[in-house]
Tab-separated table of C-alpha atoms in Angstrom:
chain	number	residue	atom	x	y	z
A	61	UNK	CA	-2.516	155.245	86.971
A	62	UNK	CA	-4.970	154.850	84.063
A	63	UNK	CA	-4.070	156.628	80.825
A	64	UNK	CA	-6.611	157.030	78.033
A	65	UNK	CA	-5.344	156.931	74.431
A	66	UNK	CA	-7.412	158.513	71.704
A	67	UNK	CA	-7.803	155.436	69.504
A	68	UNK	CA	-9.528	156.311	66.249
A	69	UNK	CA	-6.388	156.140	64.200
A	70	UNK	CA	-2.582	156.483	64.224
A	71	UNK	CA	0.159	155.413	66.632
A	72	UNK	CA	-2.144	153.958	69.292
A	73	UNK	CA	-0.417	150.620	69.963
A	74	UNK	CA	2.995	152.301	70.068
A	75	UNK	CA	1.881	154.622	72.899
A	76	UNK	CA	0.155	151.732	74.645
A	77	UNK	CA	3.357	149.665	74.627
A	78	UNK	CA	5.482	152.586	75.808
A	79	UNK	CA	3.087	153.433	78.661
A	80	UNK	CA	3.012	149.754	79.614
A	81	UNK	CA	6.819	149.761	79.893
A	82	UNK	CA	6.696	152.686	82.333
A	83	UNK	CA	4.035	150.988	84.429
A	84	UNK	CA	0.756	152.676	83.463
A	85	UNK	CA	-2.519	150.991	82.593
A	86	UNK	CA	-4.170	152.151	79.387
A	87	UNK	CA	-7.649	152.343	77.910
A	88	UNK	CA	-8.566	153.081	74.278
A	89	UNK	CA	-10.891	156.058	73.873
A	90	UNK	CA	-13.453	156.138	71.061
A	91	UNK	CA	-16.605	157.212	72.950
A	92	UNK	CA	-17.307	159.638	75.858
A	93	UNK	CA	-18.188	156.702	78.136
A	94	UNK	CA	-14.581	155.449	77.990
A	95	UNK	CA	-13.256	158.692	79.506
A	96	UNK	CA	-14.568	157.651	82.909
A	97	UNK	CA	-11.841	157.120	85.495
A	98	UNK	CA	-8.830	158.178	83.421
A	99	UNK	CA	-5.989	160.039	85.155
A	100	UNK	CA	-4.305	161.275	81.978
A	101	UNK	CA	-4.850	161.306	78.222
A	102	UNK	CA	-2.642	160.758	75.164
A	103	UNK	CA	-3.294	162.140	71.676
A	104	UNK	CA	-1.233	159.970	69.320
A	105	UNK	CA	0.246	160.843	65.945
A	106	UNK	CA	-1.944	160.234	62.915
A	107	UNK	CA	-3.756	162.489	60.493
A	108	UNK	CA	-4.917	165.567	62.391
A	109	UNK	CA	-7.763	166.425	59.978
A	110	UNK	CA	-9.189	162.925	60.384
A	111	UNK	CA	-8.733	162.814	64.180
A	112	UNK	CA	-10.424	166.186	64.515
A	113	UNK	CA	-13.415	164.980	62.520
A	114	UNK	CA	-13.828	161.773	64.534
A	115	UNK	CA	-13.591	163.744	67.813
A	116	UNK	CA	-16.556	165.850	66.706
A	117	UNK	CA	-18.633	162.977	65.338
A	118	UNK	CA	-18.211	160.858	68.460
A	119	UNK	CA	-19.181	163.675	70.825
A	120	UNK	CA	-15.769	163.682	72.498
A	121	UNK	CA	-14.656	167.232	71.672
A	122	UNK	CA	-16.586	169.137	74.330
A	123	UNK	CA	-16.096	166.455	77.008
A	124	UNK	CA	-12.332	166.391	76.495
A	125	UNK	CA	-12.163	170.186	76.337
A	126	UNK	CA	-13.758	170.450	79.788
A	127	UNK	CA	-11.490	167.768	81.254
A	128	UNK	CA	-8.321	169.479	80.042
A	129	UNK	CA	-9.594	172.801	81.371
A	130	UNK	CA	-10.141	171.182	84.749
A	131	UNK	CA	-6.511	170.014	84.711
A	132	UNK	CA	-6.475	166.554	83.097
A	133	UNK	CA	-2.840	165.887	82.074
A	134	UNK	CA	-2.499	165.440	78.302
A	135	UNK	CA	0.398	164.362	76.099
A	136	UNK	CA	0.084	165.099	72.371
A	137	UNK	CA	2.564	163.868	69.761
A	138	UNK	CA	2.756	165.195	66.175
A	139	UNK	CA	-0.924	165.290	65.066
A	140	UNK	CA	-1.739	165.286	68.792
A	141	UNK	CA	0.389	168.424	69.244
A	142	UNK	CA	-1.523	170.077	66.393
A	143	UNK	CA	-4.825	169.362	68.180
A	144	UNK	CA	-3.514	171.079	71.348
A	145	UNK	CA	-2.018	174.210	69.752
A	146	UNK	CA	-3.536	177.651	70.196
A	147	UNK	CA	-3.072	178.408	66.504
A	148	UNK	CA	-2.858	175.982	63.570
A	149	UNK	CA	-1.886	177.414	60.173
A	150	UNK	CA	-3.083	180.807	61.449
A	151	UNK	CA	-6.502	179.546	62.605
A	152	UNK	CA	-7.726	178.758	66.114
A	153	UNK	CA	-6.843	175.203	67.192
A	154	UNK	CA	-9.191	172.484	68.404
A	155	UNK	CA	-8.039	172.399	72.035
A	156	UNK	CA	-6.062	175.688	72.275
A	157	UNK	CA	-4.337	174.952	75.587
A	158	UNK	CA	-0.716	175.442	74.554
A	159	UNK	CA	0.265	178.977	73.631
A	160	UNK	CA	2.048	178.134	70.394
A	161	UNK	CA	1.464	178.785	66.733
A	162	UNK	CA	2.008	175.629	64.682
A	163	UNK	CA	2.303	174.975	60.951
A	164	UNK	CA	1.296	171.558	59.578
A	165	UNK	CA	3.649	169.444	57.370
A	166	UNK	CA	6.104	172.304	57.609
A	167	UNK	CA	9.341	170.399	56.845
A	168	UNK	CA	7.858	169.221	53.545
A	169	UNK	CA	6.597	165.906	52.246
A	170	UNK	CA	7.531	162.389	53.439
A	171	UNK	CA	10.971	162.348	51.722
A	172	UNK	CA	11.900	165.221	54.074
A	173	UNK	CA	10.947	163.205	57.187
A	174	UNK	CA	13.970	162.601	59.401
A	175	UNK	CA	15.595	161.423	62.605
A	176	UNK	CA	17.681	163.786	64.735
A	177	UNK	CA	19.309	163.857	68.154
A	178	UNK	CA	17.550	166.293	70.502
A	179	UNK	CA	18.712	167.739	73.771
A	180	UNK	CA	15.813	167.780	76.196
A	181	UNK	CA	16.220	169.985	79.257
A	182	UNK	CA	16.736	167.905	82.415
A	183	UNK	CA	16.549	164.645	80.421
A	184	UNK	CA	19.535	164.940	78.113
A	185	UNK	CA	19.789	163.368	74.644
A	186	UNK	CA	16.657	161.942	73.106
A	187	UNK	CA	16.150	160.358	69.653
A	188	UNK	CA	13.699	162.526	67.689
A	189	UNK	CA	11.642	160.880	64.932
A	190	UNK	CA	9.979	163.528	62.753
A	191	UNK	CA	7.390	162.283	60.242
A	192	UNK	CA	5.720	164.888	58.031
A	193	UNK	CA	6.073	166.904	61.200
A	194	UNK	CA	4.662	170.323	62.017
A	195	UNK	CA	6.855	173.278	63.028
A	196	UNK	CA	6.156	175.478	66.049
A	197	UNK	CA	6.662	178.927	64.563
A	198	UNK	CA	6.129	180.998	67.675
A	199	UNK	CA	5.682	180.396	71.380
A	200	UNK	CA	3.914	182.561	73.972
A	201	UNK	CA	5.112	183.471	77.449
A	202	UNK	CA	2.950	180.933	79.263
A	203	UNK	CA	4.452	177.973	77.437
A	204	UNK	CA	7.876	176.516	78.192
A	205	UNK	CA	10.056	175.008	75.456
A	206	UNK	CA	11.906	171.897	76.678
A	207	UNK	CA	13.740	171.019	73.455
A	208	UNK	CA	14.639	172.671	70.170
A	209	UNK	CA	15.536	171.565	66.680
A	210	UNK	CA	17.582	174.157	64.789
A	211	UNK	CA	16.146	176.990	66.832
A	212	UNK	CA	12.484	175.919	66.722
A	213	UNK	CA	10.766	174.466	69.817
A	214	UNK	CA	9.841	170.782	69.352
A	215	UNK	CA	8.816	169.857	72.915
A	216	UNK	CA	6.647	172.310	74.863
A	217	UNK	CA	4.874	172.239	78.176
A	218	UNK	CA	2.151	174.463	79.497
A	219	UNK	CA	0.765	173.458	82.896
A	220	UNK	CA	-1.009	170.089	82.479
A	221	UNK	CA	-0.291	169.765	78.751
A	222	UNK	CA	2.859	168.421	77.055
A	223	UNK	CA	3.280	168.434	73.284
A	224	UNK	CA	5.990	167.047	70.991
A	225	UNK	CA	6.182	167.658	67.244
A	226	UNK	CA	8.085	164.350	66.953
A	227	UNK	CA	7.182	160.743	67.847
A	228	UNK	CA	8.634	159.558	71.182
A	229	UNK	CA	6.387	156.475	70.777
A	230	UNK	CA	8.501	155.410	67.759
A	231	UNK	CA	11.879	156.160	69.335
A	232	UNK	CA	12.344	152.978	71.345
A	233	UNK	CA	13.103	155.253	74.318
A	234	UNK	CA	10.722	155.400	77.279
A	235	UNK	CA	12.064	158.497	79.031
A	236	UNK	CA	9.600	161.051	77.680
A	237	UNK	CA	6.629	158.890	78.621
A	238	UNK	CA	8.197	158.505	82.050
A	239	UNK	CA	8.705	162.278	82.214
A	240	UNK	CA	5.048	162.848	81.288
A	241	UNK	CA	3.780	160.532	84.014
A	242	UNK	CA	6.138	161.765	86.737
A	243	UNK	CA	6.365	165.484	86.030
A	244	UNK	CA	3.124	166.357	84.277
A	245	UNK	CA	0.565	163.783	85.382
A	246	UNK	CA	1.605	163.391	89.024
A	247	UNK	CA	1.803	167.083	89.826
B	123	UNK	CA	30.927	185.613	63.247
B	124	UNK	CA	27.329	185.018	64.195
B	125	UNK	CA	26.729	182.957	61.098
B	126	UNK	CA	29.828	180.876	61.812
B	127	UNK	CA	28.745	179.953	65.320
B	128	UNK	CA	25.261	179.177	64.047
B	129	UNK	CA	26.656	176.864	61.430
B	130	UNK	CA	28.484	174.942	64.094
B	131	UNK	CA	25.270	174.402	66.037
B	132	UNK	CA	23.147	173.078	63.197
B	133	UNK	CA	21.515	169.840	64.287
B	134	UNK	CA	21.929	167.100	61.692
B	135	UNK	CA	19.040	165.142	60.256
B	136	UNK	CA	19.018	161.627	58.837
B	137	UNK	CA	16.414	161.283	56.106
B	138	UNK	CA	14.903	158.146	54.596
B	139	UNK	CA	15.798	155.728	57.424
B	140	UNK	CA	13.651	152.597	57.698
B	141	UNK	CA	12.253	153.891	60.989
B	142	UNK	CA	11.015	157.040	59.296
B	143	UNK	CA	9.603	155.091	56.326
B	144	UNK	CA	7.818	152.438	58.402
B	145	UNK	CA	6.814	155.211	60.830
B	146	UNK	CA	4.572	156.906	58.264
B	147	UNK	CA	2.765	153.590	57.710
B	148	UNK	CA	2.355	153.316	61.495
B	149	UNK	CA	0.695	156.740	61.558
B	150	UNK	CA	-1.816	155.602	58.904
B	151	UNK	CA	-3.031	152.673	61.036
B	152	UNK	CA	-6.760	152.576	61.716
B	153	UNK	CA	-7.366	154.655	58.613
B	154	UNK	CA	-8.704	154.344	55.079
B	155	UNK	CA	-6.657	155.027	51.924
B	156	UNK	CA	-8.760	155.803	48.869
B	157	UNK	CA	-8.101	155.557	45.112
B	158	UNK	CA	-8.728	158.857	43.339
B	159	UNK	CA	-8.282	159.917	39.707
B	160	UNK	CA	-8.481	163.718	40.017
B	161	UNK	CA	-8.266	166.663	42.415
B	162	UNK	CA	-12.019	166.779	42.950
B	163	UNK	CA	-12.174	163.136	44.093
B	164	UNK	CA	-9.105	163.688	46.294
B	165	UNK	CA	-10.900	166.509	48.093
B	166	UNK	CA	-14.009	164.360	48.610
B	167	UNK	CA	-11.793	161.629	50.076
B	168	UNK	CA	-9.969	164.045	52.397
B	169	UNK	CA	-13.236	165.565	53.565
B	170	UNK	CA	-14.615	162.103	54.324
B	171	UNK	CA	-11.633	161.474	56.627
B	172	UNK	CA	-9.300	159.410	54.413
B	173	UNK	CA	-5.775	159.267	55.911
B	174	UNK	CA	-4.202	159.168	52.461
B	175	UNK	CA	-5.155	158.986	48.790
B	176	UNK	CA	-3.776	156.859	45.950
B	177	UNK	CA	-3.357	158.989	42.818
B	178	UNK	CA	-4.277	157.020	39.683
B	179	UNK	CA	-5.127	157.534	36.051
B	180	UNK	CA	-7.808	154.831	36.132
B	181	UNK	CA	-9.278	152.867	39.064
B	182	UNK	CA	-8.702	149.077	38.941
B	183	UNK	CA	-12.264	148.359	37.744
B	184	UNK	CA	-11.607	150.462	34.626
B	185	UNK	CA	-8.125	149.000	34.098
B	186	UNK	CA	-9.778	145.594	34.121
B	187	UNK	CA	-12.483	146.669	31.696
B	188	UNK	CA	-10.314	148.566	29.233
B	189	UNK	CA	-7.336	146.184	29.171
B	190	UNK	CA	-3.992	147.130	27.579
B	191	UNK	CA	-0.770	147.912	29.443
B	192	UNK	CA	-1.417	149.806	32.685
B	193	UNK	CA	1.457	152.102	33.689
B	194	UNK	CA	2.403	154.749	36.268
B	195	UNK	CA	0.057	157.768	36.139
B	196	UNK	CA	0.924	160.955	34.268
B	197	UNK	CA	3.116	163.098	36.597
B	198	UNK	CA	0.804	166.021	35.888
B	199	UNK	CA	-2.111	164.078	37.337
B	200	UNK	CA	-0.101	163.100	40.410
B	201	UNK	CA	1.000	166.702	40.972
B	202	UNK	CA	-2.552	167.974	40.584
B	203	UNK	CA	-3.720	165.584	43.310
B	204	UNK	CA	-0.750	166.395	45.592
B	205	UNK	CA	-1.650	170.068	45.321
B	206	UNK	CA	-5.326	169.496	46.136
B	207	UNK	CA	-4.950	167.845	49.574
B	208	UNK	CA	-2.814	168.052	52.729
B	209	UNK	CA	-2.974	164.316	53.561
B	210	UNK	CA	-0.169	162.073	52.211
B	211	UNK	CA	-0.432	161.061	48.553
B	212	UNK	CA	0.522	157.617	47.240
B	213	UNK	CA	0.976	156.512	43.642
B	214	UNK	CA	1.512	153.174	41.885
B	215	UNK	CA	4.427	151.849	39.866
B	216	UNK	CA	4.671	148.620	37.870
B	217	UNK	CA	6.303	145.646	39.595
B	218	UNK	CA	10.068	145.914	39.066
B	219	UNK	CA	9.918	149.288	37.305
B	220	UNK	CA	12.474	151.146	39.383
B	221	UNK	CA	12.606	154.105	37.019
B	222	UNK	CA	8.898	154.801	37.451
B	223	UNK	CA	9.713	154.736	41.188
B	224	UNK	CA	12.599	157.192	40.687
B	225	UNK	CA	10.167	159.495	38.875
B	226	UNK	CA	7.617	159.352	41.702
B	227	UNK	CA	10.359	159.962	44.263
B	228	UNK	CA	11.469	163.024	42.269
B	229	UNK	CA	7.857	164.254	42.376
B	230	UNK	CA	8.044	163.815	46.182
B	231	UNK	CA	5.115	161.441	46.377
B	232	UNK	CA	4.728	160.324	50.023
B	233	UNK	CA	4.404	156.549	49.436
B	234	UNK	CA	4.877	154.261	46.420
B	235	UNK	CA	2.711	151.208	45.784
B	236	UNK	CA	4.602	148.604	43.734
B	237	UNK	CA	1.399	147.174	42.445
B	238	UNK	CA	0.096	144.095	40.640
B	239	UNK	CA	-2.829	146.251	39.459
B	240	UNK	CA	-0.467	147.736	36.879
B	241	UNK	CA	1.149	145.549	34.202
B	242	UNK	CA	4.417	144.080	35.592
B	243	UNK	CA	7.645	145.420	34.078
B	244	UNK	CA	10.059	142.724	35.270
B	245	UNK	CA	9.444	138.976	35.002
B	246	UNK	CA	11.762	138.087	37.908
B	247	UNK	CA	12.569	140.995	40.187
B	248	UNK	CA	10.747	143.426	42.365
B	249	UNK	CA	12.252	146.861	43.030
B	250	UNK	CA	15.144	147.050	45.521
B	251	UNK	CA	13.279	149.350	47.852
B	252	UNK	CA	16.236	149.948	50.191
B	253	UNK	CA	17.659	152.319	47.572
B	254	UNK	CA	14.838	154.814	48.008
B	255	UNK	CA	14.095	157.466	50.622
B	256	UNK	CA	10.388	157.252	49.889
B	257	UNK	CA	8.586	154.314	51.569
B	258	UNK	CA	6.985	151.460	49.577
B	259	UNK	CA	3.865	149.355	50.104
B	260	UNK	CA	3.583	145.973	48.354
B	261	UNK	CA	0.844	143.366	47.980
B	262	UNK	CA	0.915	139.789	49.245
B	263	UNK	CA	-1.201	136.655	49.023
B	264	UNK	CA	0.704	134.679	51.682
B	265	UNK	CA	3.422	135.014	54.328
B	266	UNK	CA	6.345	134.110	52.057
B	267	UNK	CA	5.408	136.822	49.596
B	268	UNK	CA	5.008	139.399	52.401
B	269	UNK	CA	8.415	138.553	53.891
B	270	UNK	CA	10.142	138.677	50.486
B	271	UNK	CA	8.789	142.189	49.979
B	272	UNK	CA	9.853	143.270	53.490
B	273	UNK	CA	13.299	141.795	52.834
B	274	UNK	CA	13.461	143.958	49.686
B	275	UNK	CA	12.741	147.019	51.851
B	276	UNK	CA	8.937	147.416	51.822
B	277	UNK	CA	7.833	149.583	54.761
B	278	UNK	CA	4.216	148.445	54.565
B	279	UNK	CA	2.309	145.394	53.294
B	280	UNK	CA	-1.240	144.996	52.024
B	281	UNK	CA	-3.243	141.990	50.948
B	282	UNK	CA	-3.553	141.746	47.182
B	283	UNK	CA	-7.152	140.653	47.238
B	284	UNK	CA	-8.596	140.889	43.741
B	285	UNK	CA	-8.624	144.546	42.738
B	286	UNK	CA	-11.471	146.055	40.772
B	287	UNK	CA	-13.968	143.287	41.561
B	288	UNK	CA	-15.826	144.703	44.577
B	289	UNK	CA	-15.605	141.120	45.873
B	290	UNK	CA	-13.896	140.750	49.244
B	291	UNK	CA	-13.300	136.977	49.213
B	292	UNK	CA	-9.715	137.137	47.938
B	293	UNK	CA	-8.634	139.771	50.491
B	294	UNK	CA	-10.090	137.547	53.225
B	295	UNK	CA	-8.296	134.530	51.765
B	296	UNK	CA	-4.943	136.356	51.780
B	297	UNK	CA	-5.305	137.778	55.285
B	298	UNK	CA	-6.338	134.414	56.731
B	299	UNK	CA	-3.444	132.742	54.926
B	300	UNK	CA	-0.913	135.162	56.452
B	301	UNK	CA	-2.454	134.706	59.924
B	302	UNK	CA	-2.408	130.894	59.653
B	303	UNK	CA	1.163	130.790	58.421
B	304	UNK	CA	2.331	133.023	61.277
B	305	UNK	CA	0.490	130.814	63.763
B	306	UNK	CA	2.217	127.780	62.225
B	307	UNK	CA	5.653	129.385	62.793
B	308	UNK	CA	5.019	129.346	66.515
B	309	UNK	CA	4.981	125.544	66.599
B	310	UNK	CA	8.237	125.117	64.708
B	311	UNK	CA	11.680	124.282	66.070
B	312	UNK	CA	14.782	126.035	64.780
B	313	UNK	CA	15.496	123.402	62.079
B	314	UNK	CA	11.972	123.793	60.740
B	315	UNK	CA	12.272	127.602	60.834
B	316	UNK	CA	15.461	127.371	58.771
B	317	UNK	CA	13.647	125.222	56.225
B	318	UNK	CA	10.751	127.692	56.101
B	319	UNK	CA	13.132	130.608	55.551
B	320	UNK	CA	14.644	128.684	52.627
B	321	UNK	CA	11.194	127.967	51.204
B	322	UNK	CA	10.200	131.642	51.587
B	323	UNK	CA	13.580	132.774	50.152
B	324	UNK	CA	14.254	135.161	53.059
B	325	UNK	CA	16.819	135.301	55.906
B	326	UNK	CA	15.937	133.120	58.882
B	327	UNK	CA	16.251	136.192	61.163
B	328	UNK	CA	13.205	137.731	59.467
B	329	UNK	CA	11.175	134.541	59.961
B	330	UNK	CA	12.220	134.432	63.628
B	331	UNK	CA	11.300	138.082	64.138
B	332	UNK	CA	7.841	137.463	62.660
B	333	UNK	CA	7.392	134.468	64.915
B	334	UNK	CA	8.397	136.476	67.979
B	335	UNK	CA	6.048	139.353	67.118
B	336	UNK	CA	3.175	137.050	66.181
B	337	UNK	CA	2.430	139.369	63.251
B	338	UNK	CA	4.156	140.904	60.228
B	339	UNK	CA	7.035	143.176	61.279
B	340	UNK	CA	5.506	146.108	59.331
B	341	UNK	CA	2.010	147.580	59.105
B	342	UNK	CA	-0.415	145.383	57.136
B	343	UNK	CA	-3.464	146.845	55.377
B	344	UNK	CA	-6.347	145.152	53.566
B	345	UNK	CA	-6.825	145.795	49.855
B	346	UNK	CA	-8.543	144.362	46.805
B	347	UNK	CA	-12.318	144.094	46.583
B	348	UNK	CA	-13.484	146.075	49.615
B	349	UNK	CA	-16.798	147.759	48.732
B	350	UNK	CA	-18.883	148.270	51.894
B	351	UNK	CA	-18.418	149.488	55.500
B	352	UNK	CA	-18.998	145.901	56.664
B	353	UNK	CA	-16.285	144.609	54.271
B	354	UNK	CA	-13.853	147.126	55.757
B	355	UNK	CA	-14.727	146.216	59.364
B	356	UNK	CA	-14.462	142.501	58.491
B	357	UNK	CA	-10.863	142.998	57.357
B	358	UNK	CA	-10.091	144.999	60.518
B	359	UNK	CA	-11.525	142.268	62.741
B	360	UNK	CA	-9.372	139.725	60.890
B	361	UNK	CA	-6.356	141.715	62.119
B	362	UNK	CA	-5.585	144.231	59.364
B	363	UNK	CA	-4.176	147.595	60.492
B	364	UNK	CA	-6.230	149.645	58.024
B	365	UNK	CA	-7.923	149.496	54.646
B	366	UNK	CA	-7.359	150.504	51.025
B	367	UNK	CA	-10.533	151.124	49.044
B	368	UNK	CA	-10.034	151.279	45.308
B	369	UNK	CA	-12.924	151.188	42.883
B	370	UNK	CA	-15.406	150.640	45.741
B	371	UNK	CA	-15.966	154.326	46.466
B	372	UNK	CA	-15.988	156.247	43.207
B	373	UNK	CA	-17.744	153.400	41.338
B	374	UNK	CA	-20.683	153.581	43.766
B	375	UNK	CA	-23.743	155.804	43.408
B	376	UNK	CA	-22.937	158.149	46.335
B	377	UNK	CA	-19.119	158.362	46.758
B	378	UNK	CA	-18.987	161.057	49.477
B	379	UNK	CA	-21.438	159.231	51.718
B	380	UNK	CA	-19.890	155.805	51.141
B	381	UNK	CA	-16.382	157.167	51.746
B	382	UNK	CA	-17.448	158.659	55.071
B	383	UNK	CA	-19.287	155.458	56.047
B	384	UNK	CA	-16.227	153.285	55.396
B	385	UNK	CA	-14.000	155.649	57.420
B	386	UNK	CA	-16.391	155.457	60.377
B	387	UNK	CA	-16.706	151.682	60.108
B	388	UNK	CA	-12.905	151.350	60.285
B	389	UNK	CA	-12.552	153.752	63.254
B	390	UNK	CA	-15.255	151.792	65.128
B	391	UNK	CA	-14.651	148.352	63.590
B	392	UNK	CA	-15.763	146.376	66.644
B	393	UNK	CA	-18.951	148.379	67.187
B	394	UNK	CA	-21.737	146.724	65.151
B	395	UNK	CA	-24.183	149.488	66.050
B	396	UNK	CA	-21.979	152.098	64.380
B	397	UNK	CA	-21.487	149.841	61.340
B	398	UNK	CA	-25.271	149.358	61.115
B	399	UNK	CA	-25.905	153.094	61.333
B	400	UNK	CA	-23.364	154.074	58.672
B	401	UNK	CA	-24.434	151.256	56.318
B	402	UNK	CA	-27.961	152.601	56.092
B	403	UNK	CA	-29.205	154.096	52.836
B	404	UNK	CA	-25.817	154.338	51.111
B	405	UNK	CA	-27.239	153.868	47.635
B	406	UNK	CA	-25.944	151.229	45.278
B	407	UNK	CA	-22.523	149.665	45.885
B	408	UNK	CA	-20.331	148.918	42.865
B	409	UNK	CA	-21.772	146.005	40.966
B	410	UNK	CA	-18.865	143.655	41.517
B	411	UNK	CA	-17.603	140.482	39.860
B	412	UNK	CA	-17.610	136.787	40.614
B	413	UNK	CA	-13.955	135.653	40.869
B	414	UNK	CA	-14.440	132.416	38.873
B	415	UNK	CA	-15.667	134.420	35.889
B	416	UNK	CA	-12.496	136.542	35.648
B	417	UNK	CA	-10.271	136.110	32.592
B	418	UNK	CA	-7.184	137.271	34.468
B	419	UNK	CA	-6.409	137.353	38.167
B	420	UNK	CA	-4.249	140.364	39.079
B	421	UNK	CA	-3.183	138.672	42.321
B	422	UNK	CA	-1.088	136.176	40.324
B	423	UNK	CA	1.262	138.945	39.237
B	424	UNK	CA	4.389	139.278	41.410
B	425	UNK	CA	7.024	136.763	42.418
């Protein structure tokens, strides 16, 4: 399995290492040409405003949009989840494939960033690392919440797309990457 | 009764752990952090794709020119910049001035730079950064200095370079020095590693970890003298994780265009065609200074 990682900026190496541990090959994506032959795609954490801009400038936005629509499995973490939300701060999202409404930096500034134990359905306990994280304020019927933090969904799946408002790539725990490959990508 | 059962189910959060502090630095990788002195510049930086801004009263080139004691910025200025943008905001404190750091933490700044660009406040000690929930970035000229700062709790390192000169040679010198010293660790036996740790004044475990990783254990950015897209890409190709640009942007003739060009050059740092395209017609870069003509080198501050 070949997994593309959007590589302009952010937690690229961390995802690469985690995917390597669970046995996937990876390729860094900065141009449309590099999308060829990928079986799945990862949007890492980083700064969502910046990532969104580079996607447009490099001509990747439309290409990726079509691939996701055709069923390409995608895993977005933190900024990556923002890119995949239907609504971001009340406006239409970049790739609106997950029926959620998300608010950026909603826990507050960096001093409010935190770690917390999460209970993920079917997986059990998972260490959540939340860094200037967004909050999913509402979730539509088509999307399925797989984990919550104090009543708010933090891990959501809708068909071929999985999003986490936290950073499994920083957790030192490979199980969510494994879950993505086995349950989202290979379905 | 409802409220009681809810209370029981509240999930606890641990704030300010090293993982969370170093994690923010990890999310900035591959990005550009720009010095700004007001809300208007901060917005230009954000629009150009900066991943963070450094809120300052004066950019290093002006600090150099005007002289006097350089201190933490006015909290009002920092707040004004924090309000203007949604990207993380950093601010500088003097070396060893832990109260300036307490003030910035109270303002909820996202990252603190304990910086040699400001006038040092302590002749012997840097801030004990473990005591803070807010992450710190510190400058280094060599591996020993980087590891001392990490041992004090820094969540991110940058080269010192020579700030405010628009001359990249010192940043290159510092990055190459760190790379060479890490490569040298790999050839050492455990007795030699112990000796090195003593020389660097850090625990041997930290030296061994660095050796095992083959790089610094935290994110390492370039800083000090970066003025062009090619300068920024040079530092990336030398192994830096991202770039700080200080005076280089807002001391040039077309800041918005130069800011955008440097961001693109960093995102595509191995693609010379992109660097060529973005370097075209940028207007005048900051004039810059020859290092040997400087009266004072800022990089010599810090211990």
